[in-house]
């Protein structure tokens, strides 16, 4: 069974129009001008307009003009790094990173304190950057005492219709934007496997179709509030042998993953918009069968090509899962090694929350491009996708 395909580039003009549309959505949820809504979670909403997915990079245009010209700065612009507080975030942004990640241990001043919050960072830095957070609901909801608590994906699917989940996620998105967040590492599209409970209540369902329908609805809600949703963990963690935070996990053979774990992506990616996070699980039969998907070119090609039943080509931003907080990676790679391997494989934005040397990671990617280990075109493509996504949220 062939799982590798090719895909054609699409015009940049379409994305510029989409960015203008999303800019309108963002303006409606400007975190500095109006508070988040507090409407009942059970209310039904009309289907929201969703941003067009990021399109294939081109050498000119609005996004191209925003890409740093110098190679090392371009490498830095791909990085999404965890931050502890305002001063830590400011220093990392001054190194040129493309985004900051609000960790669970970050000082809430970044979300709440005038002069020490995201608004102050944007004023101090003077260039676009993304602000991301892990907020799924249930057991994964960072700073819920500030953002407002949400129930788990499983409970959402058990108690709400997809339309109600869309509304529920829009309220979450409004709160995130109010506090300066532009990217949410949610929804989970993993299909929970009965008896394994690896993903558990983080998954919407054990049924692939329902997982896709509810995940797509959650994403529409976030996008309508001006927050980029990130579908995770491609190609699917539900049947994996363990938790990649603790160990290298292995899924069933690729044929089973395609049949069981990819249908939610067929549903969610068809609506357009959003980004994707690639997980650290090994998929036998995909690539060499021993490399984690986040570092495996075959996993990125499968995602980009859409060459699976019902799949569509995907040209948006692709993140790695955390490269520093998960033993599936850290037991085998240093941060600089993991960053280089991920970008070479096809990642646009390596994510690392803690425990790594940012400068060394930037230097390693810069050196790898100079040495030809990472093609210059790969760096250029990733850097333009990053800027396209920033434009889509008005960041």
mmCIF file of C-alpha atoms in Angstrom:
data_model
loop_
_atom_site.group_PDB
_atom_site.id
_atom_site.type_symbol
_atom_site.label_atom_id
_atom_site.label_comp_id
_atom_site.label_asym_id
_atom_site.label_seq_id
_atom_site.Cartn_x
_atom_site.Cartn_y
_atom_site.Cartn_z
ATOM 1 C CA UNK A 1 0.000 0.000 0.000
ATOM 2 C CA UNK A 2 1.489 3.311 -1.034
ATOM 3 C CA UNK A 3 1.494 5.949 1.687
ATOM 4 C CA UNK A 4 3.711 8.484 -0.016
ATOM 5 C CA UNK A 5 2.343 10.910 -2.588
ATOM 6 C CA UNK A 6 2.981 14.279 -4.119
ATOM 7 C CA UNK A 7 1.030 17.483 -3.814
ATOM 8 C CA UNK A 8 0.866 20.667 -5.797
ATOM 9 C CA UNK A 9 1.429 24.181 -4.554
ATOM 10 C CA UNK A 10 -1.539 26.548 -4.476
ATOM 11 C CA UNK A 11 -1.575 30.305 -5.101
ATOM 12 C CA UNK A 12 -0.440 32.620 -2.327
ATOM 13 C CA UNK A 13 -3.202 35.067 -3.240
ATOM 14 C CA UNK A 14 -5.792 32.700 -1.806
ATOM 15 C CA UNK A 15 -4.081 32.755 1.552
ATOM 16 C CA UNK A 16 -3.744 36.527 1.575
ATOM 17 C CA UNK A 17 -7.521 36.702 1.153
ATOM 18 C CA UNK A 18 -7.921 34.159 3.926
ATOM 19 C CA UNK A 19 -5.648 36.190 6.178
ATOM 20 C CA UNK A 20 -7.821 39.243 5.586
ATOM 21 C CA UNK A 21 -10.850 37.195 6.578
ATOM 22 C CA UNK A 22 -9.169 35.842 9.686
ATOM 23 C CA UNK A 23 -8.004 39.327 10.550
ATOM 24 C CA UNK A 24 -11.669 40.230 10.769
ATOM 25 C CA UNK A 25 -12.295 37.292 13.068
ATOM 26 C CA UNK A 26 -9.400 38.318 15.273
ATOM 27 C CA UNK A 27 -10.618 41.884 15.426
ATOM 28 C CA UNK A 28 -13.922 40.597 16.728
ATOM 29 C CA UNK A 29 -12.096 38.891 19.578
ATOM 30 C CA UNK A 30 -9.367 41.441 20.279
ATOM 31 C CA UNK A 31 -8.102 40.516 23.750
ATOM 32 C CA UNK A 32 -7.404 44.134 24.548
ATOM 33 C CA UNK A 33 -10.826 45.504 23.673
ATOM 34 C CA UNK A 34 -13.474 43.166 25.006
ATOM 35 C CA UNK A 35 -13.733 40.396 27.616
ATOM 36 C CA UNK A 36 -14.338 36.724 26.844
ATOM 37 C CA UNK A 37 -17.934 35.634 26.551
ATOM 38 C CA UNK A 38 -19.672 33.719 29.322
ATOM 39 C CA UNK A 39 -22.625 32.263 27.433
ATOM 40 C CA UNK A 40 -23.880 28.842 28.544
ATOM 41 C CA UNK A 41 -21.798 25.977 27.180
ATOM 42 C CA UNK A 42 -24.962 24.254 26.029
ATOM 43 C CA UNK A 43 -25.932 27.033 23.641
ATOM 44 C CA UNK A 44 -26.029 26.179 19.976
ATOM 45 C CA UNK A 45 -24.029 28.204 17.469
ATOM 46 C CA UNK A 46 -24.017 28.633 13.735
ATOM 47 C CA UNK A 47 -21.083 27.120 11.875
ATOM 48 C CA UNK A 48 -18.180 29.554 12.007
ATOM 49 C CA UNK A 49 -16.061 30.582 9.071
ATOM 50 C CA UNK A 50 -12.708 28.850 9.367
ATOM 51 C CA UNK A 51 -9.403 30.159 7.988
ATOM 52 C CA UNK A 52 -8.020 28.541 4.866
ATOM 53 C CA UNK A 53 -5.111 26.214 5.729
ATOM 54 C CA UNK A 54 -1.620 27.562 5.262
ATOM 55 C CA UNK A 55 -0.668 27.271 1.623
ATOM 56 C CA UNK A 56 2.541 26.223 -0.067
ATOM 57 C CA UNK A 57 5.262 28.828 0.435
ATOM 58 C CA UNK A 58 6.208 31.082 -2.483
ATOM 59 C CA UNK A 59 9.287 33.310 -2.827
ATOM 60 C CA UNK A 60 7.341 36.561 -2.732
ATOM 61 C CA UNK A 61 4.298 38.113 -1.125
ATOM 62 C CA UNK A 62 3.380 39.378 2.296
ATOM 63 C CA UNK A 63 4.669 36.335 4.174
ATOM 64 C CA UNK A 64 7.887 36.197 2.193
ATOM 65 C CA UNK A 65 8.607 39.822 3.015
ATOM 66 C CA UNK A 66 8.345 39.019 6.731
ATOM 67 C CA UNK A 67 10.786 36.097 6.689
ATOM 68 C CA UNK A 68 14.191 37.078 8.127
ATOM 69 C CA UNK A 69 16.823 37.419 5.434
ATOM 70 C CA UNK A 70 19.785 36.118 7.418
ATOM 71 C CA UNK A 71 20.036 32.330 7.666
ATOM 72 C CA UNK A 72 20.580 32.079 11.426
ATOM 73 C CA UNK A 73 17.661 34.443 12.093
ATOM 74 C CA UNK A 74 15.519 32.352 9.775
ATOM 75 C CA UNK A 75 16.464 29.229 11.746
ATOM 76 C CA UNK A 76 15.583 30.957 15.011
ATOM 77 C CA UNK A 77 12.191 32.000 13.627
ATOM 78 C CA UNK A 78 11.092 28.354 13.513
ATOM 79 C CA UNK A 79 11.585 27.733 17.232
ATOM 80 C CA UNK A 80 8.677 27.616 19.699
ATOM 81 C CA UNK A 81 10.070 27.629 23.227
ATOM 82 C CA UNK A 82 8.667 27.303 26.720
ATOM 83 C CA UNK A 83 8.958 30.341 28.966
ATOM 84 C CA UNK A 84 8.945 30.869 32.723
ATOM 85 C CA UNK A 85 8.100 34.554 33.120
ATOM 86 C CA UNK A 86 8.279 37.927 31.388
ATOM 87 C CA UNK A 87 12.060 38.292 31.590
ATOM 88 C CA UNK A 88 12.678 34.770 30.315
ATOM 89 C CA UNK A 89 10.213 35.293 27.462
ATOM 90 C CA UNK A 90 11.765 38.624 26.515
ATOM 91 C CA UNK A 91 15.272 37.157 26.371
ATOM 92 C CA UNK A 92 14.144 34.222 24.219
ATOM 93 C CA UNK A 93 12.243 36.498 21.859
ATOM 94 C CA UNK A 94 15.350 38.659 21.580
ATOM 95 C CA UNK A 95 17.150 35.556 20.298
ATOM 96 C CA UNK A 96 14.677 35.597 17.403
ATOM 97 C CA UNK A 97 12.338 32.712 18.221
ATOM 98 C CA UNK A 98 9.103 32.531 16.274
ATOM 99 C CA UNK A 99 6.898 31.718 19.210
ATOM 100 C CA UNK A 100 6.693 31.268 22.956
ATOM 101 C CA UNK A 101 4.883 28.479 24.781
ATOM 102 C CA UNK A 102 3.103 29.253 28.055
ATOM 103 C CA UNK A 103 4.147 26.294 30.196
ATOM 104 C CA UNK A 104 2.208 24.997 33.181
ATOM 105 C CA UNK A 105 4.876 26.462 35.475
ATOM 106 C CA UNK A 106 5.004 29.886 33.804
ATOM 107 C CA UNK A 107 4.294 32.913 35.971
ATOM 108 C CA UNK A 108 0.702 34.011 35.404
ATOM 109 C CA UNK A 109 1.972 37.582 35.032
ATOM 110 C CA UNK A 110 2.349 36.732 31.346
ATOM 111 C CA UNK A 111 -1.425 36.381 31.131
ATOM 112 C CA UNK A 112 -2.622 38.943 33.643
ATOM 113 C CA UNK A 113 -0.193 41.709 34.647
ATOM 114 C CA UNK A 114 -0.044 44.970 32.648
ATOM 115 C CA UNK A 115 3.562 45.802 31.850
ATOM 116 C CA UNK A 116 4.597 42.148 32.311
ATOM 117 C CA UNK A 117 2.119 40.429 29.997
ATOM 118 C CA UNK A 118 1.942 39.462 26.326
ATOM 119 C CA UNK A 119 0.931 42.982 25.298
ATOM 120 C CA UNK A 120 4.056 44.338 26.974
ATOM 121 C CA UNK A 121 6.185 41.695 25.255
ATOM 122 C CA UNK A 122 4.804 42.641 21.849
ATOM 123 C CA UNK A 123 5.560 46.296 22.516
ATOM 124 C CA UNK A 124 9.091 45.491 23.681
ATOM 125 C CA UNK A 125 9.941 43.093 20.849
ATOM 126 C CA UNK A 126 8.306 44.984 17.997
ATOM 127 C CA UNK A 127 7.805 42.025 15.646
ATOM 128 C CA UNK A 128 5.211 39.277 15.197
ATOM 129 C CA UNK A 129 5.424 36.069 17.233
ATOM 130 C CA UNK A 130 2.988 33.366 18.292
ATOM 131 C CA UNK A 131 1.887 32.626 21.846
ATOM 132 C CA UNK A 132 0.845 29.021 22.398
ATOM 133 C CA UNK A 133 -0.605 27.005 25.254
ATOM 134 C CA UNK A 134 -1.726 23.436 25.973
ATOM 135 C CA UNK A 135 -5.429 23.800 26.734
ATOM 136 C CA UNK A 136 -7.593 20.831 25.814
ATOM 137 C CA UNK A 137 -9.908 20.748 28.829
ATOM 138 C CA UNK A 138 -10.020 18.112 31.545
ATOM 139 C CA UNK A 139 -6.608 16.991 32.752
ATOM 140 C CA UNK A 140 -4.707 19.101 30.207
ATOM 141 C CA UNK A 141 -5.658 22.736 30.759
ATOM 142 C CA UNK A 142 -2.826 25.061 31.685
ATOM 143 C CA UNK A 143 -3.602 28.038 33.927
ATOM 144 C CA UNK A 144 -7.286 27.147 34.038
ATOM 145 C CA UNK A 145 -7.699 29.418 37.062
ATOM 146 C CA UNK A 146 -6.957 32.317 34.694
ATOM 147 C CA UNK A 147 -8.413 31.064 31.403
ATOM 148 C CA UNK A 148 -11.426 29.348 32.965
ATOM 149 C CA UNK A 149 -11.790 25.568 33.475
ATOM 150 C CA UNK A 150 -13.195 23.302 30.765
ATOM 151 C CA UNK A 151 -14.375 19.697 30.828
ATOM 152 C CA UNK A 152 -12.504 16.894 29.053
ATOM 153 C CA UNK A 153 -12.970 16.004 25.410
ATOM 154 C CA UNK A 154 -14.654 12.741 26.372
ATOM 155 C CA UNK A 155 -17.171 14.568 28.562
ATOM 156 C CA UNK A 156 -17.814 17.140 25.828
ATOM 157 C CA UNK A 157 -18.688 14.396 23.351
ATOM 158 C CA UNK A 158 -20.855 12.604 25.918
ATOM 159 C CA UNK A 159 -22.891 15.661 26.916
ATOM 160 C CA UNK A 160 -22.910 18.015 23.908
ATOM 161 C CA UNK A 161 -23.627 18.044 20.203
ATOM 162 C CA UNK A 162 -20.824 19.070 17.816
ATOM 163 C CA UNK A 163 -22.518 22.467 17.451
ATOM 164 C CA UNK A 164 -22.472 22.942 21.208
ATOM 165 C CA UNK A 165 -18.805 21.919 21.373
ATOM 166 C CA UNK A 166 -18.049 24.507 18.692
ATOM 167 C CA UNK A 167 -19.692 27.180 20.826
ATOM 168 C CA UNK A 168 -17.900 25.909 23.939
ATOM 169 C CA UNK A 169 -14.540 26.105 22.155
ATOM 170 C CA UNK A 170 -15.343 29.584 20.845
ATOM 171 C CA UNK A 171 -15.786 30.765 24.428
ATOM 172 C CA UNK A 172 -12.439 29.180 25.298
ATOM 173 C CA UNK A 173 -10.860 30.864 22.281
ATOM 174 C CA UNK A 174 -12.251 34.239 23.324
ATOM 175 C CA UNK A 175 -10.658 33.825 26.757
ATOM 176 C CA UNK A 176 -7.350 32.726 25.256
ATOM 177 C CA UNK A 177 -7.254 35.749 22.931
ATOM 178 C CA UNK A 178 -8.218 38.050 25.783
ATOM 179 C CA UNK A 179 -5.121 36.817 27.613
ATOM 180 C CA UNK A 180 -2.840 37.110 24.555
ATOM 181 C CA UNK A 181 -2.742 33.491 23.364
ATOM 182 C CA UNK A 182 -2.866 32.902 19.596
ATOM 183 C CA UNK A 183 -2.270 29.126 19.289
ATOM 184 C CA UNK A 184 -3.851 26.267 21.249
ATOM 185 C CA UNK A 185 -2.326 22.791 21.105
ATOM 186 C CA UNK A 186 -5.785 21.263 20.829
ATOM 187 C CA UNK A 187 -7.936 19.459 19.841
ATOM 188 C CA UNK A 188 -6.753 15.885 20.316
ATOM 189 C CA UNK A 189 -7.742 13.801 17.278
ATOM 190 C CA UNK A 190 -6.399 10.578 18.758
ATOM 191 C CA UNK A 191 -8.915 7.738 18.812
ATOM 192 C CA UNK A 192 -8.972 6.149 22.240
ATOM 193 C CA UNK A 193 -8.469 2.390 22.147
ATOM 194 C CA UNK A 194 -10.774 0.352 24.363
ATOM 195 C CA UNK A 195 -8.779 -1.357 27.091
ATOM 196 C CA UNK A 196 -5.572 0.636 26.551
ATOM 197 C CA UNK A 197 -6.550 4.052 27.908
ATOM 198 C CA UNK A 198 -3.273 5.586 26.705
ATOM 199 C CA UNK A 199 -5.013 8.794 25.679
ATOM 200 C CA UNK A 200 -8.088 8.231 27.825
ATOM 201 C CA UNK A 201 -10.494 11.108 28.327
ATOM 202 C CA UNK A 202 -8.269 13.441 26.315
ATOM 203 C CA UNK A 203 -9.834 11.766 23.252
ATOM 204 C CA UNK A 204 -13.344 12.621 22.147
ATOM 205 C CA UNK A 205 -14.257 9.034 21.341
ATOM 206 C CA UNK A 206 -13.270 5.450 20.628
ATOM 207 C CA UNK A 207 -15.123 5.900 17.314
ATOM 208 C CA UNK A 208 -12.915 7.447 14.586
ATOM 209 C CA UNK A 209 -15.800 9.274 12.917
ATOM 210 C CA UNK A 210 -17.017 10.847 16.160
ATOM 211 C CA UNK A 211 -13.462 11.784 17.141
ATOM 212 C CA UNK A 212 -13.136 13.612 13.835
ATOM 213 C CA UNK A 213 -16.525 15.339 13.961
ATOM 214 C CA UNK A 214 -16.052 16.610 17.513
ATOM 215 C CA UNK A 215 -12.421 17.558 16.941
ATOM 216 C CA UNK A 216 -13.383 19.514 13.839
ATOM 217 C CA UNK A 217 -16.121 21.324 15.779
ATOM 218 C CA UNK A 218 -13.706 22.244 18.580
ATOM 219 C CA UNK A 219 -11.269 23.598 15.987
ATOM 220 C CA UNK A 220 -13.962 25.712 14.318
ATOM 221 C CA UNK A 221 -14.772 27.283 17.660
ATOM 222 C CA UNK A 222 -11.156 28.212 18.381
ATOM 223 C CA UNK A 223 -10.621 29.551 14.856
ATOM 224 C CA UNK A 224 -13.730 31.736 15.024
ATOM 225 C CA UNK A 225 -12.176 33.433 18.066
ATOM 226 C CA UNK A 226 -8.905 34.043 16.218
ATOM 227 C CA UNK A 227 -6.943 31.185 17.809
ATOM 228 C CA UNK A 228 -5.091 28.663 15.645
ATOM 229 C CA UNK A 229 -6.139 25.104 16.574
ATOM 230 C CA UNK A 230 -3.469 22.402 16.429
ATOM 231 C CA UNK A 231 -4.673 18.877 15.677
ATOM 232 C CA UNK A 232 -2.667 16.218 17.498
ATOM 233 C CA UNK A 233 -0.940 13.724 17.691
ATOM 234 C CA UNK A 234 -0.448 12.710 14.044
ATOM 235 C CA UNK A 235 -0.523 9.939 12.887
ATOM 236 C CA UNK A 236 -2.287 8.720 16.035
ATOM 237 C CA UNK A 237 -1.439 7.906 19.639
ATOM 238 C CA UNK A 238 -4.551 6.006 20.699
ATOM 239 C CA UNK A 239 -3.235 2.501 19.980
ATOM 240 C CA UNK A 240 0.374 3.147 21.004
ATOM 241 C CA UNK A 241 2.116 0.833 23.440
ATOM 242 C CA UNK A 242 2.777 3.518 26.033
ATOM 243 C CA UNK A 243 3.035 7.170 26.981
ATOM 244 C CA UNK A 244 5.730 9.014 25.002
ATOM 245 C CA UNK A 245 6.296 11.276 27.998
ATOM 246 C CA UNK A 246 7.761 8.201 29.696
ATOM 247 C CA UNK A 247 9.063 5.943 26.928
ATOM 248 C CA UNK A 248 9.343 5.304 23.227
ATOM 249 C CA UNK A 249 5.902 4.048 22.209
ATOM 250 C CA UNK A 250 5.089 1.821 19.241
ATOM 251 C CA UNK A 251 1.780 1.694 17.374
ATOM 252 C CA UNK A 252 0.302 -1.234 15.445
ATOM 253 C CA UNK A 253 1.464 -1.575 11.802
ATOM 254 C CA UNK A 254 0.896 1.398 9.523
ATOM 255 C CA UNK A 255 -2.055 -0.264 7.773
ATOM 256 C CA UNK A 256 -3.946 -0.384 11.072
ATOM 257 C CA UNK A 257 -2.985 3.195 11.902
ATOM 258 C CA UNK A 258 -4.270 4.381 8.534
ATOM 259 C CA UNK A 259 -7.562 2.527 8.987
ATOM 260 C CA UNK A 260 -8.161 3.423 12.648
ATOM 261 C CA UNK A 261 -6.270 6.623 13.497
ATOM 262 C CA UNK A 262 -6.307 8.727 10.327
ATOM 263 C CA UNK A 263 -10.078 9.034 9.666
ATOM 264 C CA UNK A 264 -10.343 11.971 12.139
ATOM 265 C CA UNK A 265 -7.732 13.836 10.083
ATOM 266 C CA UNK A 266 -9.688 13.128 6.901
ATOM 267 C CA UNK A 267 -12.668 14.859 8.514
ATOM 268 C CA UNK A 268 -10.926 17.726 10.300
ATOM 269 C CA UNK A 269 -8.432 18.753 7.620
ATOM 270 C CA UNK A 270 -11.102 18.918 4.906
ATOM 271 C CA UNK A 271 -12.672 21.942 6.599
ATOM 272 C CA UNK A 272 -9.428 23.893 6.250
ATOM 273 C CA UNK A 273 -7.562 25.908 8.825
ATOM 274 C CA UNK A 274 -5.390 24.954 11.726
ATOM 275 C CA UNK A 275 -2.025 23.331 12.214
ATOM 276 C CA UNK A 276 -0.939 19.783 13.041
ATOM 277 C CA UNK A 277 1.339 18.360 15.736
ATOM 278 C CA UNK A 278 3.296 15.202 14.953
ATOM 279 C CA UNK A 279 3.787 12.821 17.867
ATOM 280 C CA UNK A 280 6.786 10.784 18.979
ATOM 281 C CA UNK A 281 5.339 7.297 18.408
ATOM 282 C CA UNK A 282 7.065 4.754 16.154
ATOM 283 C CA UNK A 283 4.837 3.324 13.405
ATOM 284 C CA UNK A 284 6.016 -0.029 11.998
ATOM 285 C CA UNK A 285 5.929 0.069 8.208
ATOM 286 C CA UNK A 286 6.159 3.858 8.051
ATOM 287 C CA UNK A 287 9.629 4.989 7.059
ATOM 288 C CA UNK A 288 12.308 2.839 8.667
ATOM 289 C CA UNK A 289 9.921 1.597 11.349
ATOM 290 C CA UNK A 290 12.210 2.609 14.223
ATOM 291 C CA UNK A 291 12.306 6.421 14.083
ATOM 292 C CA UNK A 292 9.681 8.410 16.035
ATOM 293 C CA UNK A 293 7.168 10.046 13.695
ATOM 294 C CA UNK A 294 8.259 13.531 14.794
ATOM 295 C CA UNK A 295 11.709 12.838 13.287
ATOM 296 C CA UNK A 296 10.574 10.634 10.388
ATOM 297 C CA UNK A 297 10.305 12.113 6.861
ATOM 298 C CA UNK A 298 7.742 9.454 5.914
ATOM 299 C CA UNK A 299 5.305 10.690 8.572
ATOM 300 C CA UNK A 300 5.483 14.265 7.271
ATOM 301 C CA UNK A 301 5.096 13.103 3.672
ATOM 302 C CA UNK A 302 2.012 11.096 4.626
ATOM 303 C CA UNK A 303 0.516 14.204 6.237
ATOM 304 C CA UNK A 304 1.508 16.592 3.445
ATOM 305 C CA UNK A 305 0.348 14.331 0.615
ATOM 306 C CA UNK A 306 -2.968 13.304 2.162
ATOM 307 C CA UNK A 307 -2.329 9.935 0.540
ATOM 308 C CA UNK A 308 -4.601 7.895 2.791
ATOM 309 C CA UNK A 309 -8.319 7.091 2.471
ATOM 310 C CA UNK A 310 -10.283 10.344 2.494
ATOM 311 C CA UNK A 311 -7.125 12.372 3.053
ATOM 312 C CA UNK A 312 -6.414 15.823 1.677
ATOM 313 C CA UNK A 313 -3.024 17.476 1.095
ATOM 314 C CA UNK A 314 -2.013 19.608 4.065
ATOM 315 C CA UNK A 315 0.096 22.737 3.611
ATOM 316 C CA UNK A 316 -0.289 24.383 7.004
ATOM 317 C CA UNK A 317 2.245 24.618 9.809
ATOM 318 C CA UNK A 318 3.418 21.353 11.341
ATOM 319 C CA UNK A 319 4.749 21.303 14.911
ATOM 320 C CA UNK A 320 6.663 18.594 16.695
ATOM 321 C CA UNK A 321 5.491 17.396 20.049
ATOM 322 C CA UNK A 322 7.721 18.595 22.902
ATOM 323 C CA UNK A 323 11.363 17.761 22.173
ATOM 324 C CA UNK A 324 12.596 18.287 25.732
ATOM 325 C CA UNK A 325 9.889 17.068 28.089
ATOM 326 C CA UNK A 326 9.334 13.586 26.642
ATOM 327 C CA UNK A 327 11.623 10.606 27.093
ATOM 328 C CA UNK A 328 10.746 9.134 23.698
ATOM 329 C CA UNK A 329 13.097 11.853 22.404
ATOM 330 C CA UNK A 330 15.313 12.880 25.319
ATOM 331 C CA UNK A 331 16.543 9.325 26.020
ATOM 332 C CA UNK A 332 18.048 9.252 22.518
ATOM 333 C CA UNK A 333 18.740 12.802 21.346
ATOM 334 C CA UNK A 334 20.076 16.083 22.629
ATOM 335 C CA UNK A 335 17.894 19.094 21.897
ATOM 336 C CA UNK A 336 20.114 20.373 19.041
ATOM 337 C CA UNK A 337 20.121 16.909 17.461
ATOM 338 C CA UNK A 338 16.349 16.598 17.755
ATOM 339 C CA UNK A 339 15.721 20.066 16.294
ATOM 340 C CA UNK A 340 17.914 19.374 13.260
ATOM 341 C CA UNK A 341 16.372 15.944 12.696
ATOM 342 C CA UNK A 342 12.828 17.303 13.006
ATOM 343 C CA UNK A 343 13.284 20.175 10.554
ATOM 344 C CA UNK A 344 15.135 17.927 8.118
ATOM 345 C CA UNK A 345 12.243 15.448 8.311
ATOM 346 C CA UNK A 346 9.626 18.122 7.569
ATOM 347 C CA UNK A 347 8.684 19.935 10.782
ATOM 348 C CA UNK A 348 8.092 23.671 10.465
ATOM 349 C CA UNK A 349 8.174 24.493 14.168
ATOM 350 C CA UNK A 350 10.203 22.441 16.659
ATOM 351 C CA UNK A 351 8.576 22.784 20.085
ATOM 352 C CA UNK A 352 10.558 22.514 23.301
ATOM 353 C CA UNK A 353 9.261 23.420 26.719
ATOM 354 C CA UNK A 354 12.306 23.162 28.973
ATOM 355 C CA UNK A 355 15.692 21.704 29.708
ATOM 356 C CA UNK A 356 17.433 22.703 26.508
ATOM 357 C CA UNK A 357 19.942 25.247 25.289
ATOM 358 C CA UNK A 358 18.112 27.569 22.907
ATOM 359 C CA UNK A 359 21.249 29.168 21.467
ATOM 360 C CA UNK A 360 22.817 25.759 20.834
ATOM 361 C CA UNK A 361 19.642 24.597 19.067
ATOM 362 C CA UNK A 362 19.600 27.647 16.792
ATOM 363 C CA UNK A 363 23.320 27.285 16.081
ATOM 364 C CA UNK A 364 22.901 23.596 15.262
ATOM 365 C CA UNK A 365 20.125 24.206 12.740
ATOM 366 C CA UNK A 366 22.046 27.085 11.175
ATOM 367 C CA UNK A 367 25.154 24.899 10.867
ATOM 368 C CA UNK A 368 23.146 21.994 9.446
ATOM 369 C CA UNK A 369 21.782 24.220 6.678
ATOM 370 C CA UNK A 370 25.255 25.567 5.907
ATOM 371 C CA UNK A 371 26.613 22.005 5.722
ATOM 372 C CA UNK A 372 23.775 20.858 3.469
ATOM 373 C CA UNK A 373 22.406 18.434 6.061
ATOM 374 C CA UNK A 374 19.151 20.405 5.968
ATOM 375 C CA UNK A 375 18.354 21.828 2.514
ATOM 376 C CA UNK A 376 18.075 25.598 2.378
ATOM 377 C CA UNK A 377 14.739 25.206 0.610
ATOM 378 C CA UNK A 378 13.413 23.238 3.604
ATOM 379 C CA UNK A 379 14.341 26.119 5.913
ATOM 380 C CA UNK A 380 12.757 28.653 3.555
ATOM 381 C CA UNK A 381 9.521 26.668 3.254
ATOM 382 C CA UNK A 382 9.190 26.327 7.014
ATOM 383 C CA UNK A 383 9.945 29.995 7.662
ATOM 384 C CA UNK A 384 7.284 31.115 5.189
ATOM 385 C CA UNK A 385 4.669 28.801 6.648
ATOM 386 C CA UNK A 386 5.394 30.270 10.074
ATOM 387 C CA UNK A 387 4.792 33.780 8.745
ATOM 388 C CA UNK A 388 1.624 32.723 6.922
ATOM 389 C CA UNK A 389 0.197 31.386 10.170
ATOM 390 C CA UNK A 390 1.148 34.562 12.040
ATOM 391 C CA UNK A 391 -0.658 36.589 9.389
ATOM 392 C CA UNK A 392 -3.753 34.388 9.722
ATOM 393 C CA UNK A 393 -4.132 35.286 13.410
ATOM 394 C CA UNK A 394 -3.038 38.899 13.152
ATOM 395 C CA UNK A 395 -0.085 38.155 15.464
#
